[in-house]
Short mmCIF file of C-alpha atoms in Angstrom, two decimals:
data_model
loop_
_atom_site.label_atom_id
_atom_site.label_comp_id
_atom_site.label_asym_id
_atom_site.label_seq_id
_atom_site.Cartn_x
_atom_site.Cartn_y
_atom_site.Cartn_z
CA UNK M 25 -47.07 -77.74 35.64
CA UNK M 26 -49.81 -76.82 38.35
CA UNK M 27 -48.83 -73.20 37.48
CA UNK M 28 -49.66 -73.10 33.97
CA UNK M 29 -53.17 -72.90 32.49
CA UNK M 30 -54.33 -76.02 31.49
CA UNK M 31 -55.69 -75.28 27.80
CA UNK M 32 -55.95 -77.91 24.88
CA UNK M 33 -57.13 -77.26 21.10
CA UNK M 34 -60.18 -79.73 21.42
CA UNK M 35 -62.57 -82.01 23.29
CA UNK M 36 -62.35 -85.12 21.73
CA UNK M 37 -59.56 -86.86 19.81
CA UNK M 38 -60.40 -88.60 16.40
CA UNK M 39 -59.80 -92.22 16.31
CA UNK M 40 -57.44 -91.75 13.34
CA UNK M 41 -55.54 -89.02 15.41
CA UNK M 42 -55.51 -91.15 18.20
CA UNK M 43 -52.16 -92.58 18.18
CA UNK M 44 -50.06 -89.12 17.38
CA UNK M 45 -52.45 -87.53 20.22
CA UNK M 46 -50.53 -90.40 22.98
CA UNK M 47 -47.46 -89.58 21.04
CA UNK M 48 -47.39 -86.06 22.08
CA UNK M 49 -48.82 -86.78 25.67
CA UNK M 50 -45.56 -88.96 26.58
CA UNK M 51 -43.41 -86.72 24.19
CA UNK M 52 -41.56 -88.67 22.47
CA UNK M 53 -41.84 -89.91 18.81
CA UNK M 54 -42.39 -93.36 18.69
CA UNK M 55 -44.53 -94.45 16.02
CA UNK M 56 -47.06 -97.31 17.88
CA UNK M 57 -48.39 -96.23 21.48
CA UNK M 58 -50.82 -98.56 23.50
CA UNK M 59 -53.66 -96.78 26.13
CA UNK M 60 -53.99 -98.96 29.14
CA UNK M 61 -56.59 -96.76 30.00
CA UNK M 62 -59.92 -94.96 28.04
CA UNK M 63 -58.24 -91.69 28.04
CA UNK M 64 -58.57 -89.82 24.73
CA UNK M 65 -62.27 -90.78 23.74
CA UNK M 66 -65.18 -89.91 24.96
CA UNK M 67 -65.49 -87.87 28.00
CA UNK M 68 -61.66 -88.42 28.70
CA UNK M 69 -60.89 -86.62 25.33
CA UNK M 70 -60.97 -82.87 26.24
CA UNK M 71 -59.73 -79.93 28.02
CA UNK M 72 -60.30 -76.48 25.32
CA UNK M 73 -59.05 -73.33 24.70
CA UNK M 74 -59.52 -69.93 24.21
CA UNK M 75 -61.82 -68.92 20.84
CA UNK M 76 -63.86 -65.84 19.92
CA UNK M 77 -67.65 -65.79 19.45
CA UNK M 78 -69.87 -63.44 18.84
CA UNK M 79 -71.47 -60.58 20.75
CA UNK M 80 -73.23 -60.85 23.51
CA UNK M 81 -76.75 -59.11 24.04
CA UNK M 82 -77.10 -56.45 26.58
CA UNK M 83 -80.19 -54.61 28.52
CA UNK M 84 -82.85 -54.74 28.37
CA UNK M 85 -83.04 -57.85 26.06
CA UNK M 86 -80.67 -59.23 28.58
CA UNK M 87 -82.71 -59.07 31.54
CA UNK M 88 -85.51 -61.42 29.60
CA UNK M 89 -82.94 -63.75 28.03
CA UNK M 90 -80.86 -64.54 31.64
CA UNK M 91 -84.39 -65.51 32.57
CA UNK M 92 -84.29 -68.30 30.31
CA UNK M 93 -81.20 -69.83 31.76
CA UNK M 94 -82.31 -73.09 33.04
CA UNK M 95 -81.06 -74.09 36.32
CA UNK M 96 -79.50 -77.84 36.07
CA UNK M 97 -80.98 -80.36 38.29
CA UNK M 98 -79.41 -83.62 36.38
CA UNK M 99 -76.81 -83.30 33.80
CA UNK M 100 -75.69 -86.04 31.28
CA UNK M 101 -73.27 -89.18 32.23
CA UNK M 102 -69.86 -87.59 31.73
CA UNK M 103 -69.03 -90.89 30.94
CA UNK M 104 -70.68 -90.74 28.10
CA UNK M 105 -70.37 -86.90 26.45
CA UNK M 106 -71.70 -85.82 22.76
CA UNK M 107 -69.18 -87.53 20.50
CA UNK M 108 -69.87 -90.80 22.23
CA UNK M 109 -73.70 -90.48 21.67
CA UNK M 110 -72.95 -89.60 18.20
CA UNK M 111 -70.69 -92.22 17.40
CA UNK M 112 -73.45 -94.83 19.09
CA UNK M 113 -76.15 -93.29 16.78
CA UNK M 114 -73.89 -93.52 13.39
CA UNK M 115 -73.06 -96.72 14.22
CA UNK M 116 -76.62 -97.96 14.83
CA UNK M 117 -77.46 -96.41 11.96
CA UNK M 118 -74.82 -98.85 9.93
CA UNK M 119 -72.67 -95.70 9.14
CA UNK M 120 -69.06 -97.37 8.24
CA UNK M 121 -67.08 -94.56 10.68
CA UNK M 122 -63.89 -93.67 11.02
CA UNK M 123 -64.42 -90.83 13.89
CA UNK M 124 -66.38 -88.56 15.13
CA UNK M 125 -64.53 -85.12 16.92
CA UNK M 126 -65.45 -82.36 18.55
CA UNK M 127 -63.82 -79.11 18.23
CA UNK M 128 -63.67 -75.58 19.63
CA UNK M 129 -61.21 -73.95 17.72
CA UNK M 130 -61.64 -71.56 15.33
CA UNK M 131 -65.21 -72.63 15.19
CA UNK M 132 -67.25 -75.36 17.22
CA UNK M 133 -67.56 -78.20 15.60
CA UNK M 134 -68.62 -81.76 15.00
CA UNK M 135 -66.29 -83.30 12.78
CA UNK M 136 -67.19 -86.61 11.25
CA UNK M 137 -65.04 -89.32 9.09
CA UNK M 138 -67.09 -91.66 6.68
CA UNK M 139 -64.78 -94.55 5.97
CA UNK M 140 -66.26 -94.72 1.67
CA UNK M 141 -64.55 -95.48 -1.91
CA UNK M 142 -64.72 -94.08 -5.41
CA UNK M 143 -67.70 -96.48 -6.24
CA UNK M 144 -69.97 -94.78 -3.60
CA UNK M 145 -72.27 -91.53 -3.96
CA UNK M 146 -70.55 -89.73 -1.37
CA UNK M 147 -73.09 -86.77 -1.27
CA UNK M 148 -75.68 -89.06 -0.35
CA UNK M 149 -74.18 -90.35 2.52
CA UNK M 150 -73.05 -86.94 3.71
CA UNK M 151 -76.34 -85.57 3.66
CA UNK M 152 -77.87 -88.52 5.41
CA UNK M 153 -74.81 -88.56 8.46
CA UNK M 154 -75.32 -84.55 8.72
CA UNK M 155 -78.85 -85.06 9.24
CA UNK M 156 -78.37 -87.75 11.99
CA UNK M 157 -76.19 -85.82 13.46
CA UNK M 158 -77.95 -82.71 13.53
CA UNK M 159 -80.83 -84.82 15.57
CA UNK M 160 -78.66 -85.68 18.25
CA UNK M 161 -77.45 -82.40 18.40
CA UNK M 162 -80.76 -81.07 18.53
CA UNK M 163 -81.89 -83.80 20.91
CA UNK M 164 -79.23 -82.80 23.56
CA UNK M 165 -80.02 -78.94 22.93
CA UNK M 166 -76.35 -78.34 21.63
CA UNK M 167 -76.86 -75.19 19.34
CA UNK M 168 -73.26 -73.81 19.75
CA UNK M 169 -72.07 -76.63 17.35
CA UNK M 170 -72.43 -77.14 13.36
CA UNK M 171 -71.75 -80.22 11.49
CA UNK M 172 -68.50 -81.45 8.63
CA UNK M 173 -68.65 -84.68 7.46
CA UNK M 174 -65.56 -85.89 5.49
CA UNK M 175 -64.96 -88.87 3.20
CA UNK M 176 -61.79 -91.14 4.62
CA UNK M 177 -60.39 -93.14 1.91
CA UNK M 178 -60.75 -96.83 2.87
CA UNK M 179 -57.61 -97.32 0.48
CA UNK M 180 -55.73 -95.18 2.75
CA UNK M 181 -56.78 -96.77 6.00
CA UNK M 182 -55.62 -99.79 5.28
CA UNK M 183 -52.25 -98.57 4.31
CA UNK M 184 -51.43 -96.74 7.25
CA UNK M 185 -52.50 -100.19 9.10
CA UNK M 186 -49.81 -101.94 7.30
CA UNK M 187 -47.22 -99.01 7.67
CA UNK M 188 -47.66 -99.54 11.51
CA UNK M 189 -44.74 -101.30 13.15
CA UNK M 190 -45.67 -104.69 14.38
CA UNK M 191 -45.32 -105.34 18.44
CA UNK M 192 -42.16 -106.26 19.95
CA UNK M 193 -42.07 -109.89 20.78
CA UNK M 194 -41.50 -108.63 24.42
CA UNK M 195 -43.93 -106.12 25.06
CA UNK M 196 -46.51 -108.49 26.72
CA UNK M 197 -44.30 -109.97 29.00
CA UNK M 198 -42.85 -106.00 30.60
CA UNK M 199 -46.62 -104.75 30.73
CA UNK M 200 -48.05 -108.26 32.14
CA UNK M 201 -45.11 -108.25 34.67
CA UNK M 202 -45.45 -104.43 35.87
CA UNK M 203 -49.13 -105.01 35.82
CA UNK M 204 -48.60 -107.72 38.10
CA UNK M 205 -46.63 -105.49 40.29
CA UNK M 206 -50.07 -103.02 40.77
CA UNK M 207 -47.76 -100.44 38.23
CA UNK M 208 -50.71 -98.54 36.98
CA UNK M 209 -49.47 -97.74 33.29
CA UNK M 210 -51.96 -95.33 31.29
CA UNK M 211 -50.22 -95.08 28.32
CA UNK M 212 -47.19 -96.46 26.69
CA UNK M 213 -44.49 -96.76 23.31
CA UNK M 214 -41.99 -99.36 22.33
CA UNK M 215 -39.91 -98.92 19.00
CA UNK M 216 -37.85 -101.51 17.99
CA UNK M 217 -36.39 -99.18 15.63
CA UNK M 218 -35.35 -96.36 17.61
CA UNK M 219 -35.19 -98.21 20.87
CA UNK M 220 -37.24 -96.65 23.34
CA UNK M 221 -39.84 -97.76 25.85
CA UNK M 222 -41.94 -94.29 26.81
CA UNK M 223 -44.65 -94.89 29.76
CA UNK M 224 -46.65 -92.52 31.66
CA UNK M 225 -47.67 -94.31 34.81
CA UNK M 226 -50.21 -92.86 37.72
CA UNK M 227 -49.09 -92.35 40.43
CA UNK M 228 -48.09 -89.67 43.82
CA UNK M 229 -45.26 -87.93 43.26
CA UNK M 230 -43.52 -89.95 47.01
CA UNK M 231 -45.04 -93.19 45.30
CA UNK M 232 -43.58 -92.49 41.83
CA UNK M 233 -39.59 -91.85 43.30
CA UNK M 234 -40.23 -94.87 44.96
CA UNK M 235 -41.06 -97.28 42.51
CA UNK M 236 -39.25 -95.25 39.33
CA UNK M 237 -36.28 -96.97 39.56
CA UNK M 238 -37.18 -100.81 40.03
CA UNK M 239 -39.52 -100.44 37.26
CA UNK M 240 -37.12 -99.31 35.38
CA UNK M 241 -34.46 -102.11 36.19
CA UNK M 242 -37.62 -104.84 35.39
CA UNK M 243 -38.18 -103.72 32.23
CA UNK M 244 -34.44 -103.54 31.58
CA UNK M 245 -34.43 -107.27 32.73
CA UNK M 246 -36.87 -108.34 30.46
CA UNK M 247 -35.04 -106.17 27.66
CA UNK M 248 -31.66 -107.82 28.22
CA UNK M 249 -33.88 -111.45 28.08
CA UNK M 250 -35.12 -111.27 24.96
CA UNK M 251 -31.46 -109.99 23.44
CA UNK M 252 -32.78 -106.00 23.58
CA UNK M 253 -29.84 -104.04 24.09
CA UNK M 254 -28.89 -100.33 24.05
CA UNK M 255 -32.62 -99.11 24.67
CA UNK M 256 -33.56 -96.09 26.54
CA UNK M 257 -36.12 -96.14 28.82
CA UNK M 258 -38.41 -92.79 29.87
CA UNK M 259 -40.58 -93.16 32.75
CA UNK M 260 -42.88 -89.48 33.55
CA UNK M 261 -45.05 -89.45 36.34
CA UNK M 262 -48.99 -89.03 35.73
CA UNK M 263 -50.78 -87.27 38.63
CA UNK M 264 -54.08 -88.66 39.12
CA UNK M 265 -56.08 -85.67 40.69
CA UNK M 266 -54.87 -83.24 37.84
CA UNK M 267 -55.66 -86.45 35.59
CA UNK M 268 -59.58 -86.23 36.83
CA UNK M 269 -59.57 -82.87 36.43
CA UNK M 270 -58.34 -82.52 33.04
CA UNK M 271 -59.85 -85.69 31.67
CA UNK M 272 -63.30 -85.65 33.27
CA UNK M 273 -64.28 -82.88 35.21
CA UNK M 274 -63.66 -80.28 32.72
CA UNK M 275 -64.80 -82.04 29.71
CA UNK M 276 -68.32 -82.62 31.83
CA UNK M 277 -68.50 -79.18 32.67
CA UNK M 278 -67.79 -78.01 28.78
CA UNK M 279 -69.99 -80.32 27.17
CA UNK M 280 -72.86 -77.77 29.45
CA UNK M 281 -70.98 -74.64 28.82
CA UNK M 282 -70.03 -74.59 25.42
CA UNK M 283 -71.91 -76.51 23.76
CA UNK M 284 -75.00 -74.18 24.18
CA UNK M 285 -75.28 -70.68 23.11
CA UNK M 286 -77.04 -69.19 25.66
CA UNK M 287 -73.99 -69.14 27.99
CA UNK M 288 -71.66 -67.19 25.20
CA UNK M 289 -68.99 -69.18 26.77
CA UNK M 290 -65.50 -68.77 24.63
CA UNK M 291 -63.09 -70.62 26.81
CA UNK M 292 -63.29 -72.82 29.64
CA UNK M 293 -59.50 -73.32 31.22
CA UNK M 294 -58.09 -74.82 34.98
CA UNK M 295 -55.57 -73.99 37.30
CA UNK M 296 -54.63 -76.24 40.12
CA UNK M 297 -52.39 -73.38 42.32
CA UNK M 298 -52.88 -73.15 45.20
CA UNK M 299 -56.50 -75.29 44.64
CA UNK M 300 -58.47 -76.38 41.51
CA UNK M 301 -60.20 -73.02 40.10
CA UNK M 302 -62.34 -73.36 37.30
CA UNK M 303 -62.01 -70.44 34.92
CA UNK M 304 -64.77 -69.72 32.26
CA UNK M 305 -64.41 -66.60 29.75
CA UNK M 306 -67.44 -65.01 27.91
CA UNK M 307 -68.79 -62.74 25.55
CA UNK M 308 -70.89 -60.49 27.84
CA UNK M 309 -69.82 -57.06 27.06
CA UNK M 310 -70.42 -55.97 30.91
CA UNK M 311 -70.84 -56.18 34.72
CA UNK M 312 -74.06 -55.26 34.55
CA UNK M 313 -76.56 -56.84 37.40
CA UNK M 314 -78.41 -58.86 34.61
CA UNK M 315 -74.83 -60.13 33.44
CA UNK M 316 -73.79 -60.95 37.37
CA UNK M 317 -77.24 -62.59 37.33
CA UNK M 318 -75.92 -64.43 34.32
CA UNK M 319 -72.53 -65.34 35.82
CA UNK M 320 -74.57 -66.78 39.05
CA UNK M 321 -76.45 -69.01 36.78
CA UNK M 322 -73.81 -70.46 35.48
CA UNK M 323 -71.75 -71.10 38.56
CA UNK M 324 -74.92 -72.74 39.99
CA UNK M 325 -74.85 -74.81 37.32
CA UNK M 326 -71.54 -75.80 37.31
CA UNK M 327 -71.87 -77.10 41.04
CA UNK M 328 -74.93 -79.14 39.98
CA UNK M 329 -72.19 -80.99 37.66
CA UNK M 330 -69.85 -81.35 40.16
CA UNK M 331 -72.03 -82.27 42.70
CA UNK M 332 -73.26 -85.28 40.89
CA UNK M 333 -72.64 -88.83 41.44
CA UNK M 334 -70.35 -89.26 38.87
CA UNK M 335 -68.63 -86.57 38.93
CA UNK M 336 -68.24 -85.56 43.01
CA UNK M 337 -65.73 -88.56 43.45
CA UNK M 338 -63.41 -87.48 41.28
CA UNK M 339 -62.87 -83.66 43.42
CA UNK M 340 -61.79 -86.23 46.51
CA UNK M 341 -62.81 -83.72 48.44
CA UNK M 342 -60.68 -81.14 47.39
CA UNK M 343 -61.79 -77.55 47.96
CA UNK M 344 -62.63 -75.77 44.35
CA UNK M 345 -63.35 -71.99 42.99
CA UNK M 346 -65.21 -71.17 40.25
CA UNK M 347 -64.49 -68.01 38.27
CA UNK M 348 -66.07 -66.30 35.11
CA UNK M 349 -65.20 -63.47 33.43
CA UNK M 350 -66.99 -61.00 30.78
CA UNK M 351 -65.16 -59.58 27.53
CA UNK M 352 -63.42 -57.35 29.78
CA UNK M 353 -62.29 -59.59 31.85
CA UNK M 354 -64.15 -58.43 34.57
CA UNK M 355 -65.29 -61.43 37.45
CA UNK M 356 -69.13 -61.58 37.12
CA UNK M 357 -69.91 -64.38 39.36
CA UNK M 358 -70.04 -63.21 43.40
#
C-alpha cells in the first residue's frame, strides 16, 4: 500500500455521504457503519487528486508575481480546515444544513446542502448561503474555490433515516468489551442481514498479528451469546503514521496549497516508500529561476505547516521530502 500514490477525489466528505464513504474505507457493503473516531469531517476528510487548471504566467510578469508569495509564519488549526469554518458560520447563521464539501475534482469547489421543502423560496436562501459563504472564503483568502448550493429534500432525509437498519442488540456490548481491552477501533459495520462485523482497528502491524485473533474469538463469544450464528468477521489493520499523514497532514498542507491561486497547484499526492515525500504538481509552464524561486516558496511554506504545533507531532519524527513539479514535470524546488 506504501507503494502506491496516495490520491483521493476530495477533501471533505458530506455528511449525507458519510456513511457510504466508511463503507468503502473497510470495503465491504454493509449498510450502517459507526466512526469511533472524527475521521471523515473536517480536517480528517481529505487527501486529493490530480485536476487541470489553467495556465500559468511566465517572465517577466512572473518575476513580480513570485514576489507576492507570502512566506507563512502561522497557518490555520488543521483541526479546524475551511468546511468546518463554513459549516460553524451557516450554522450560526440559523442555516438548516445538511453538509458542506469541498472538492477538487473537475473543478474546486464548495459544495453546500440546504436541508428546505416545496413551501420555501429556495432562491432566496441560496443567494443568502452563497453570499455567506463567499465571506468566509474571502476572509481566509481562498480564491481557488467557487460556491454550489443545493436544495436537500427534507422529505427525503427522513426516509433514508427510516430505511437505515436499526443496531444489533449486541453491538454495545463487542465495542464496550474490546474498548475495554485498549482495542483502538476507528471505524466499524454490523449487518444483521448479511451477517458481517467489518472493523478497521489502529494499530502496528507486530501489535495487530498479535491481538487479530483474540479479538476475533471475543467478538465471536459475544456473537454466539446473544444466539448470532454463521457471521463472518473481517478485521484490516489501520496504520497510524500513514493514518496522520493521510488524514491530517496532507489535508493541512492542501487547505494552503490549493485553495489559493497564486500557487497554480493541480494536485497534491504522498508516498510513504522508502520515507513520507510530499509531492505537489503545478501549472508553471517552466524551470525558469523565477519558477524555482516559486517552487522554494512553496516548500518553505510547507515546512512552516509542518513545523507547527499541531501539526509537528503527528511526523513523530520521521524524516520527510518535499517535491514539486512544473507542467513538465520537471522538479522546481532545490
Amino acid at each position: 500500500m506504501n507503494k502506491i500514490q496516495k490520491e483521493m477525489e476530495q477533501i471533505n466528505v458530506p455528511k449525507m455521504k458519510l456513511e457510504g464513504a466508511i463503507n468503502s474505507a473497510i470495503e465491504k457493503g454493509d449498510r450502517r457503519v459507526k466512526r469511533r473516531r472524527k475521521v471523515f469531517t473536517g480536517a480528517a476528510s481529505g487527501i486529493f487528486l490530480t485536476i487541470s487548471l489553467g495556465y500559468f504566467s511566465t517572465s517577466p510578469a512572473m518575476a513580480s508575481f513570485v514576489s507576492t508569495i507570502p512566506i507563512l509564519n502561522s497557518i490555520i488549526d488543521p483541526e479546524s480546515n475551511i468546511t468546518e469554518r463554513i459549516d460553524r458560520k451557516l450554522e450560526a447563521e440559523n442555516i438548516n444544513l445538511s453538509y458542506v464539501s469541498a472538492t477538487y475534482k473537475p473543478d474546486k469547489i464548495i459544495e453546500v446542502g440546504v436541508l428546505s421543502n416545496n413551501n420555501e423560496d429556495f432562491s432566496l436562501i441560496k443567494e443568502n448561503v452563497t453570499n455567506i459563504v463567499e465571506d468566509v472564503l474571502q476572509k481566509d483568502k481562498f480564491d481557488a474555490f467557487s460556491v454550489k448550493v443545493f436544495k436537500v429534500d427534507k422529505d427525503d432525509i427522513q426516509k433514508s433515516v427510516k430505511d437505515i437498519e436499526k443496531p444489533a442488540s449486541f453491538e454495545k456490548e463487542i465495542m464496550d468489551t474490546l474498548n475495554d481491552h485498549d482495542i483502538n477501533v476507528v471505524a466499524y459495520g454490523i449487518s444483521t442481514k448479511s451477517k458481517e462485523v467489518n472493523m478497521k482497528i489502529k494499530a502496528s502491524p507486530e501489535y495487530f498479528k498479535d491481538i487479530k485473533q483474540n479479538t476475533e474469538d471475543m467478538i465471536r463469544e459475544i456473537l454466539v451469546r446473544n444466539n448470532q450464528t454463521g457471521y463472518s468477521i473481517n478485521l484490516k489493520r489501520q496504520d497510524e503514521y500513514d493514518d496522520n499523514v493521510a488524514i491530517y497532514i496532507l489535508p493541512s498542507i492542501g487547505e494552503e496549497i490549493m485553495g489559493k491561486r497564486m500557487y497554480n497547484a493541480t494536485s497534491i499526492s504522498y508516498s510513504l516508500d522508502p520515507e513520507l515525500t510530499i509531492i505537489i504538481k503545478t501549472s508553471i509552464p517552466d524551470s525558469s529561476t523565477e519558477s524555482r524561486e516559486l517552487g522554494t516558496r512553496m516548500e518553505r511554506n510547507i515546512k512552516t505547516i509542518l513545523s507547527s504545533e499541531n501539526t509537528k507531532p503527528l511526523l513523530e519524527g520521521q524524516p520527510y521530502s518535499i517535491k514539486i513539479y512544473n507542467q513538465e514535470q520537471e522538479q522546481i524546488n532545490f
